[in-house]
JSON list of C-alpha atoms and ligand atoms in Angstrom, two decimals:
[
{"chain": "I", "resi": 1, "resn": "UNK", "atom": "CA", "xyz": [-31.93, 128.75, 156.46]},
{"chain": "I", "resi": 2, "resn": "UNK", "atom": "CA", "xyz": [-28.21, 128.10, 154.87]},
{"chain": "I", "resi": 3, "resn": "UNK", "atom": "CA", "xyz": [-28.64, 124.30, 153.04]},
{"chain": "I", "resi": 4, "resn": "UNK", "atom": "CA", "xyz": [-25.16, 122.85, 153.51]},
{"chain": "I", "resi": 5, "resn": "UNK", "atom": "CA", "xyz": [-23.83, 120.36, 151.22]},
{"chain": "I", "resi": 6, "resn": "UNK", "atom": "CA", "xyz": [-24.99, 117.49, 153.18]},
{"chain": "I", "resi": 7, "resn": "UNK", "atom": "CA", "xyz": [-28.53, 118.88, 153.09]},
{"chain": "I", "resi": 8, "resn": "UNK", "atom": "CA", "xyz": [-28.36, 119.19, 149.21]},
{"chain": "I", "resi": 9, "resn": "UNK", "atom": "CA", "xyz": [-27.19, 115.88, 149.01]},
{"chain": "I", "resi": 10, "resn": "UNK", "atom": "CA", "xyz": [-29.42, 114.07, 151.21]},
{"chain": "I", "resi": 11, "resn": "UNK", "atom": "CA", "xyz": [-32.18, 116.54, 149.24]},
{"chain": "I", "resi": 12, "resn": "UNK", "atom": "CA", "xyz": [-31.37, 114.81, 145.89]},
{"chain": "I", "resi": 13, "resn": "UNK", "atom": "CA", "xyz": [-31.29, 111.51, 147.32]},
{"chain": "I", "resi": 14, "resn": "UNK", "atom": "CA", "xyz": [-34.68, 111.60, 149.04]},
{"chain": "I", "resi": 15, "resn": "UNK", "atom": "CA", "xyz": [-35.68, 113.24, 145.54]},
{"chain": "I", "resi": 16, "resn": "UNK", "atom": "CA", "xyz": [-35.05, 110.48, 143.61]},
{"chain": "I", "resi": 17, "resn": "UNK", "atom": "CA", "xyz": [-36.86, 108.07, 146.07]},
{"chain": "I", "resi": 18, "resn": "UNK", "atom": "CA", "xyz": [-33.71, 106.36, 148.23]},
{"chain": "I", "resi": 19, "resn": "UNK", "atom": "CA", "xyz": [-33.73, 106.10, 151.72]},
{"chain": "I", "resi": 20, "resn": "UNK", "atom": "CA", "xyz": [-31.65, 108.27, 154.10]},
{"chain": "I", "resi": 21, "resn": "UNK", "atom": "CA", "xyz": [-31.05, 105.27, 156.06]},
{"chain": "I", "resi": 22, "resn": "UNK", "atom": "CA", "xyz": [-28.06, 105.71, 158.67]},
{"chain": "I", "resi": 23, "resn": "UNK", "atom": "CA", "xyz": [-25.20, 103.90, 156.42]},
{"chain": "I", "resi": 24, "resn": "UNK", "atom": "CA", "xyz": [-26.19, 106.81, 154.06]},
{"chain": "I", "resi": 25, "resn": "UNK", "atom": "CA", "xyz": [-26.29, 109.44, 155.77]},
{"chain": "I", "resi": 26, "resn": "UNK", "atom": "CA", "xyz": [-22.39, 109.15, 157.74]},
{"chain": "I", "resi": 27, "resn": "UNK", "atom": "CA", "xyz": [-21.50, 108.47, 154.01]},
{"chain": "I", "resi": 28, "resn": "UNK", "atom": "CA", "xyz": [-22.44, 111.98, 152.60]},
{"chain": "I", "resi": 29, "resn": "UNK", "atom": "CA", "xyz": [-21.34, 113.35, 156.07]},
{"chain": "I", "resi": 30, "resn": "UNK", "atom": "CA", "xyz": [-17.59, 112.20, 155.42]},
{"chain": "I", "resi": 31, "resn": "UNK", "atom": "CA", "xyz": [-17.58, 112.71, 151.81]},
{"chain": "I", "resi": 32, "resn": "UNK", "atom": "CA", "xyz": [-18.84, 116.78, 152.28]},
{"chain": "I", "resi": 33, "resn": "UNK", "atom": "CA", "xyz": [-16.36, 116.59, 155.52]},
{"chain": "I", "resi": 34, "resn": "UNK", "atom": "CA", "xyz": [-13.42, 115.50, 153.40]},
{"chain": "I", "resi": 35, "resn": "UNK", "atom": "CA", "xyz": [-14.36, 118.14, 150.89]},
{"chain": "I", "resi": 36, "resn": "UNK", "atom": "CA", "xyz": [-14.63, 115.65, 147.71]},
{"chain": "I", "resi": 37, "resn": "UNK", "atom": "CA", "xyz": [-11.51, 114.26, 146.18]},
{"chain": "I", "resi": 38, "resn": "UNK", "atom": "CA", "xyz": [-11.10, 111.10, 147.85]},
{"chain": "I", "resi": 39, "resn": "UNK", "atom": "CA", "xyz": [-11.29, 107.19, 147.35]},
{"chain": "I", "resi": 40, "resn": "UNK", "atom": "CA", "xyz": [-13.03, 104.86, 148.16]},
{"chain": "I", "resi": 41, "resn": "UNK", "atom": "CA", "xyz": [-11.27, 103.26, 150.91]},
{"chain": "I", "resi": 42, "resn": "UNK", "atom": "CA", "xyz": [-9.85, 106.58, 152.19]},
{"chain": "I", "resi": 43, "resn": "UNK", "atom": "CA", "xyz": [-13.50, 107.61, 152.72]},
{"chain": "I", "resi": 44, "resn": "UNK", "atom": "CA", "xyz": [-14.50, 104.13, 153.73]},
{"chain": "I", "resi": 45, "resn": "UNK", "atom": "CA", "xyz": [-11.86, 104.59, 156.64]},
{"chain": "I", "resi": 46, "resn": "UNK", "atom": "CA", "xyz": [-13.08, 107.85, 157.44]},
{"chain": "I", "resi": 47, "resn": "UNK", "atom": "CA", "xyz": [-16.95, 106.81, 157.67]},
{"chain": "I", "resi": 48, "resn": "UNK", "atom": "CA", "xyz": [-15.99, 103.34, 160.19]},
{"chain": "I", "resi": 49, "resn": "UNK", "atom": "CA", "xyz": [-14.17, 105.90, 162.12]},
{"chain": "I", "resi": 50, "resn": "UNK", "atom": "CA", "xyz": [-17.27, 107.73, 163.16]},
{"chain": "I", "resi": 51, "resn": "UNK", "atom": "CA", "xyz": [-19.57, 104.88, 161.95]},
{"chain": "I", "resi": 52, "resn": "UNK", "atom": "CA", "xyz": [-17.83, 101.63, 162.34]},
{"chain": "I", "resi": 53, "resn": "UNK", "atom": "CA", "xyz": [-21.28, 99.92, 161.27]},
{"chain": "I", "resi": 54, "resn": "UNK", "atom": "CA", "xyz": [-20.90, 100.90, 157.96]},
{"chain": "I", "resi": 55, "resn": "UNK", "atom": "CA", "xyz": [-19.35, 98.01, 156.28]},
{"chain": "I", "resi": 56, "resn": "UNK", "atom": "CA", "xyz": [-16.75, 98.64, 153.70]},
{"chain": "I", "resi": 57, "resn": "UNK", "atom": "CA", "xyz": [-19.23, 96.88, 150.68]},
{"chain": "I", "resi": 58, "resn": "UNK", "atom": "CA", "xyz": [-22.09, 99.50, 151.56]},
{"chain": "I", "resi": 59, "resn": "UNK", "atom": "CA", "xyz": [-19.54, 102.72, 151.33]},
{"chain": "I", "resi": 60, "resn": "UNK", "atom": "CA", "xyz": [-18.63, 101.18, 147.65]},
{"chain": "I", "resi": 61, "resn": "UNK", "atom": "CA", "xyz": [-22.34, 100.71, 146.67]},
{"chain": "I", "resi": 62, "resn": "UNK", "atom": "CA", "xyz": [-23.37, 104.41, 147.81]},
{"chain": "I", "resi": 63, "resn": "UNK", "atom": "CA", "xyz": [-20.57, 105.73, 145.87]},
{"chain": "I", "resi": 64, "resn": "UNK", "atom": "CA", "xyz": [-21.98, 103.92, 142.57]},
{"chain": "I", "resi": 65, "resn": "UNK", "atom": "CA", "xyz": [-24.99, 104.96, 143.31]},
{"chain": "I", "resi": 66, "resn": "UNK", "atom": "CA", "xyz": [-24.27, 108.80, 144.19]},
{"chain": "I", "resi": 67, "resn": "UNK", "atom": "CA", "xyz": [-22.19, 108.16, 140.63]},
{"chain": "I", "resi": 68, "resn": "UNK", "atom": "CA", "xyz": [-25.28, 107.14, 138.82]},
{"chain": "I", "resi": 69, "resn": "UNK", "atom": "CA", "xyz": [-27.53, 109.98, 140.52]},
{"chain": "I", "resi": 70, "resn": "UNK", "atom": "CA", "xyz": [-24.64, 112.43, 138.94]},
{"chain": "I", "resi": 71, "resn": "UNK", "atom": "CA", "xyz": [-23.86, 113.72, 142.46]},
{"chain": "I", "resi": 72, "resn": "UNK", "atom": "CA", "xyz": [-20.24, 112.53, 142.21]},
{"chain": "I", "resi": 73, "resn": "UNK", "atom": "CA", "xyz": [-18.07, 111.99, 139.56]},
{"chain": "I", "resi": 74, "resn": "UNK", "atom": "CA", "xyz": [-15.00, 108.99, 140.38]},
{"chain": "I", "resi": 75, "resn": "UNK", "atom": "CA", "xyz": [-11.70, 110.15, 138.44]},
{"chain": "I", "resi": 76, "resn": "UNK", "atom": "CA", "xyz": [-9.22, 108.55, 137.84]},
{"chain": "I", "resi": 77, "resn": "UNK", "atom": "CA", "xyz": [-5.68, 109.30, 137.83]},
{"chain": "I", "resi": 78, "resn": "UNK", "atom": "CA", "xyz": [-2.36, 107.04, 136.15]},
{"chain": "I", "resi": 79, "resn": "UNK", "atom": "CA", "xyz": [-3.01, 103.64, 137.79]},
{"chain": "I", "resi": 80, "resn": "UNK", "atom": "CA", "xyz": [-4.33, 104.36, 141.24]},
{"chain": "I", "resi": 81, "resn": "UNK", "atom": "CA", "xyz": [-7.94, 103.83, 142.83]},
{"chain": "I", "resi": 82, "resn": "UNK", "atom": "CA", "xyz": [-10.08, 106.30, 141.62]},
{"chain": "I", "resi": 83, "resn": "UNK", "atom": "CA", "xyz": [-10.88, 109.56, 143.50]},
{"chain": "I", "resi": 84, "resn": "UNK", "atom": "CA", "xyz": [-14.46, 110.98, 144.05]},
{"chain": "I", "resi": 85, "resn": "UNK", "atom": "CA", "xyz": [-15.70, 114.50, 143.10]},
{"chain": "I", "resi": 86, "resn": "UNK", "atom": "CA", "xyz": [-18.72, 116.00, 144.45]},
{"chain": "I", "resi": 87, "resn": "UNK", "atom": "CA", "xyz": [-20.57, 117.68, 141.85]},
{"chain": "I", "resi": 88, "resn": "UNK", "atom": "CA", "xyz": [-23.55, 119.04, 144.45]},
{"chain": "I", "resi": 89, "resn": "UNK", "atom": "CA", "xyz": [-24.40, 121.21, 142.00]},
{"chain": "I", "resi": 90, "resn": "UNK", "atom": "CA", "xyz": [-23.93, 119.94, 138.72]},
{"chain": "I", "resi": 91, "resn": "UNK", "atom": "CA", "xyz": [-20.22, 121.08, 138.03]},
{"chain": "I", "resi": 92, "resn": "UNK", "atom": "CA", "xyz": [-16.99, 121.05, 139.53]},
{"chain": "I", "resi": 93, "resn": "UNK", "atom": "CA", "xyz": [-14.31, 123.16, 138.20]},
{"chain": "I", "resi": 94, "resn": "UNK", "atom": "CA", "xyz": [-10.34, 122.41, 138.41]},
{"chain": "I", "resi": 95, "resn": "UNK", "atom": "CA", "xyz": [-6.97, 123.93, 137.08]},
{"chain": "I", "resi": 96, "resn": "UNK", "atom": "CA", "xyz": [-4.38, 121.42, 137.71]},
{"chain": "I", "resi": 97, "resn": "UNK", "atom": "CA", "xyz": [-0.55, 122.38, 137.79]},
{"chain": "I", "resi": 98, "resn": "UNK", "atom": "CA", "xyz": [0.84, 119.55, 135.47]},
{"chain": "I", "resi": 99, "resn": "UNK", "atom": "CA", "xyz": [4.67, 120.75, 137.51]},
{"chain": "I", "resi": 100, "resn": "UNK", "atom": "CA", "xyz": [3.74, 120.93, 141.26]},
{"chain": "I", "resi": 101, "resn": "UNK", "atom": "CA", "xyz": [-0.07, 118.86, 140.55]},
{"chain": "I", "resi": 102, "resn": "UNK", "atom": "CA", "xyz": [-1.07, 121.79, 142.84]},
{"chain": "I", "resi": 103, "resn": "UNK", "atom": "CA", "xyz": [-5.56, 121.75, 142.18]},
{"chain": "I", "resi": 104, "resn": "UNK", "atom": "CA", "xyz": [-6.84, 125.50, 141.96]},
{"chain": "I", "resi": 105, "resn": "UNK", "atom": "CA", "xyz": [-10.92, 125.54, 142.54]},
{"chain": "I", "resi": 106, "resn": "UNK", "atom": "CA", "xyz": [-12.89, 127.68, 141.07]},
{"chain": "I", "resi": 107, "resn": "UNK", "atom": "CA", "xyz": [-16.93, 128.20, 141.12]},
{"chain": "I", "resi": 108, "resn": "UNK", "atom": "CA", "xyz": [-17.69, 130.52, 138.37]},
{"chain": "I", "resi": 109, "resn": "UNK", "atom": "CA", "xyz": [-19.02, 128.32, 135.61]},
{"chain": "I", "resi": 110, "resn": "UNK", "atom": "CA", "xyz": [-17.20, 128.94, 132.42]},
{"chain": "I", "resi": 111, "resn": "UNK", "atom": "CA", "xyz": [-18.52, 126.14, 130.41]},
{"chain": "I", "resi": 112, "resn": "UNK", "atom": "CA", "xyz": [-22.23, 126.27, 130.83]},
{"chain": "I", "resi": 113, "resn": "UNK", "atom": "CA", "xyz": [-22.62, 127.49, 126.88]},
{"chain": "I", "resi": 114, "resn": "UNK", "atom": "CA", "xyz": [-19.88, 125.29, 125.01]},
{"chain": "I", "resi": 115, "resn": "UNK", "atom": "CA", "xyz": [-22.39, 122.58, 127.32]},
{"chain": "I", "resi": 116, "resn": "UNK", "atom": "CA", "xyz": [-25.31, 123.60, 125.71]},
{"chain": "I", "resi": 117, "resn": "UNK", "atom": "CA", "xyz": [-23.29, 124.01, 122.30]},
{"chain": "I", "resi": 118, "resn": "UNK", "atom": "CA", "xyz": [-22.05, 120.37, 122.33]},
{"chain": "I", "resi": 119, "resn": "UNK", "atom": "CA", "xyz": [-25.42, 118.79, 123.80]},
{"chain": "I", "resi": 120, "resn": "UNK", "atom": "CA", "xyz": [-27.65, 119.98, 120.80]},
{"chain": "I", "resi": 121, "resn": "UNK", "atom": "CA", "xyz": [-25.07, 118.99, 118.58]},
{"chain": "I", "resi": 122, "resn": "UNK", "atom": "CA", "xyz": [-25.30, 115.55, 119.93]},
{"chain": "I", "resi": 123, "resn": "UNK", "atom": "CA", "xyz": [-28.76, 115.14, 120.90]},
{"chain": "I", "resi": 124, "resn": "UNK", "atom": "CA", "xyz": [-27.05, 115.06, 124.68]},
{"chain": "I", "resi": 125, "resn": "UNK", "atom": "CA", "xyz": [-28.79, 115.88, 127.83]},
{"chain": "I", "resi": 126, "resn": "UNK", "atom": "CA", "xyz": [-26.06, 117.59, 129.66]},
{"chain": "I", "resi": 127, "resn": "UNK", "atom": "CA", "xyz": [-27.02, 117.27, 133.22]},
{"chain": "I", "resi": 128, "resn": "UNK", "atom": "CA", "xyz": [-23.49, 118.39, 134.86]},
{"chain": "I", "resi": 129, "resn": "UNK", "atom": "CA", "xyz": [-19.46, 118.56, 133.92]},
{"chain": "I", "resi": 130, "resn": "UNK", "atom": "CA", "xyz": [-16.92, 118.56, 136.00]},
{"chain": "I", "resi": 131, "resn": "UNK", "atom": "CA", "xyz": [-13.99, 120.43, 134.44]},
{"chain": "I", "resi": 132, "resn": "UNK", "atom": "CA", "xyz": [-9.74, 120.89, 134.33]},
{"chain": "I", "resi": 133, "resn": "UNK", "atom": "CA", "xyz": [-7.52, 122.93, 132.83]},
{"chain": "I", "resi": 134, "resn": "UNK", "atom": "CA", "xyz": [-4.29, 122.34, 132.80]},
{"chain": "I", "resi": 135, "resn": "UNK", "atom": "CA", "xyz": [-0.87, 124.63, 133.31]},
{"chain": "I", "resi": 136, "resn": "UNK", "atom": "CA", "xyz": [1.26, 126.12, 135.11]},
{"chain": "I", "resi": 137, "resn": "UNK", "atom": "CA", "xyz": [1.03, 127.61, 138.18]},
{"chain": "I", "resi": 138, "resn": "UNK", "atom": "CA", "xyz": [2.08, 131.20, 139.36]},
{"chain": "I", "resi": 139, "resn": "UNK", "atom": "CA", "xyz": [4.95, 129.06, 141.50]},
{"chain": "I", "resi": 140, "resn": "UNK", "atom": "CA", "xyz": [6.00, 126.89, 138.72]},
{"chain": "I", "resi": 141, "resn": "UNK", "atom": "CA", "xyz": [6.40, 129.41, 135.84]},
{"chain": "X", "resi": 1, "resn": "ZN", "atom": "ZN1", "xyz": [2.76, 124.49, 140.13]},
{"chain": "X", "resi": 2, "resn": "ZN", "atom": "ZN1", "xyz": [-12.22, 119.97, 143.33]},
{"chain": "X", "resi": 3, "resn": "ZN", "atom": "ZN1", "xyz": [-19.73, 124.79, 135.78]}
]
């Protein structure tokens, strides 16, 4: 059976002992939906859309939480709200365009070793990273 994102998350949350209660569960829907990089209230508006129970409080709590579980990872940017990562495996890999801000994905992990390197150096548990480069694009070159 393919686990989707959703599954994984839910997964982790019922791991750690939470309840998949309803709120919950159209929370992770819209944040996999969305694909990650959103705010709060964005997603918030998204969830009431499809779940207009969920109250506004209870979208910002589940994000702290999912933050605390190391699920997500809230960035922020200049001065605006900041926007959510889903780290639904651990790691999240960017190279941002500092020209055209253009975000490039990637999944191969690049960093796992410097990770390791830098936890036993600090007596750190590394338990995920979420990673940018920045540059140039091939447009903006
Ligand atoms: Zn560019
Ligand atoms: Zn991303
Ligand atoms: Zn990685």
């Amino acid at each position: 059976m393919c686990e989707t994102q959703t599954d994984q998350l839910e997964a982790a949350l019922a791991d750690k002992g939470y309840r998949l209660t309803k709120a919950r569960r159209a929370i992770l829907q819209a944040l996999v939906t969305s694909g990650g990089h959103i705010s709060a209230d964005d997603l918030a508006d998204i969830v009431r859309r499809d779940a207009p129970f969920v109250g506004r409080m209870t979208v910002y709590r589940t994000l702290d939480l999912l933050s605390e579980l190391g699920l997500i990872r809230p960035v922020y940017q200049g001065t605006g709200a900041a926007h959510y990562i889903l780290l639904t495996n651990g790691h999240h890999h960017h190279m941002v365009c500092t020209v055209c801000s253009a975000v490039i994905e990637f999944d191969d992990c690049v960093v796992e070793e410097m990770a390791q390197l830098v936890g036993e150096r600090f007596d750190f548990q590394v338990e995920g990273h979420l990673v940018e480069f920045y540059g140039r694009c091939s447009n903006c070159r």
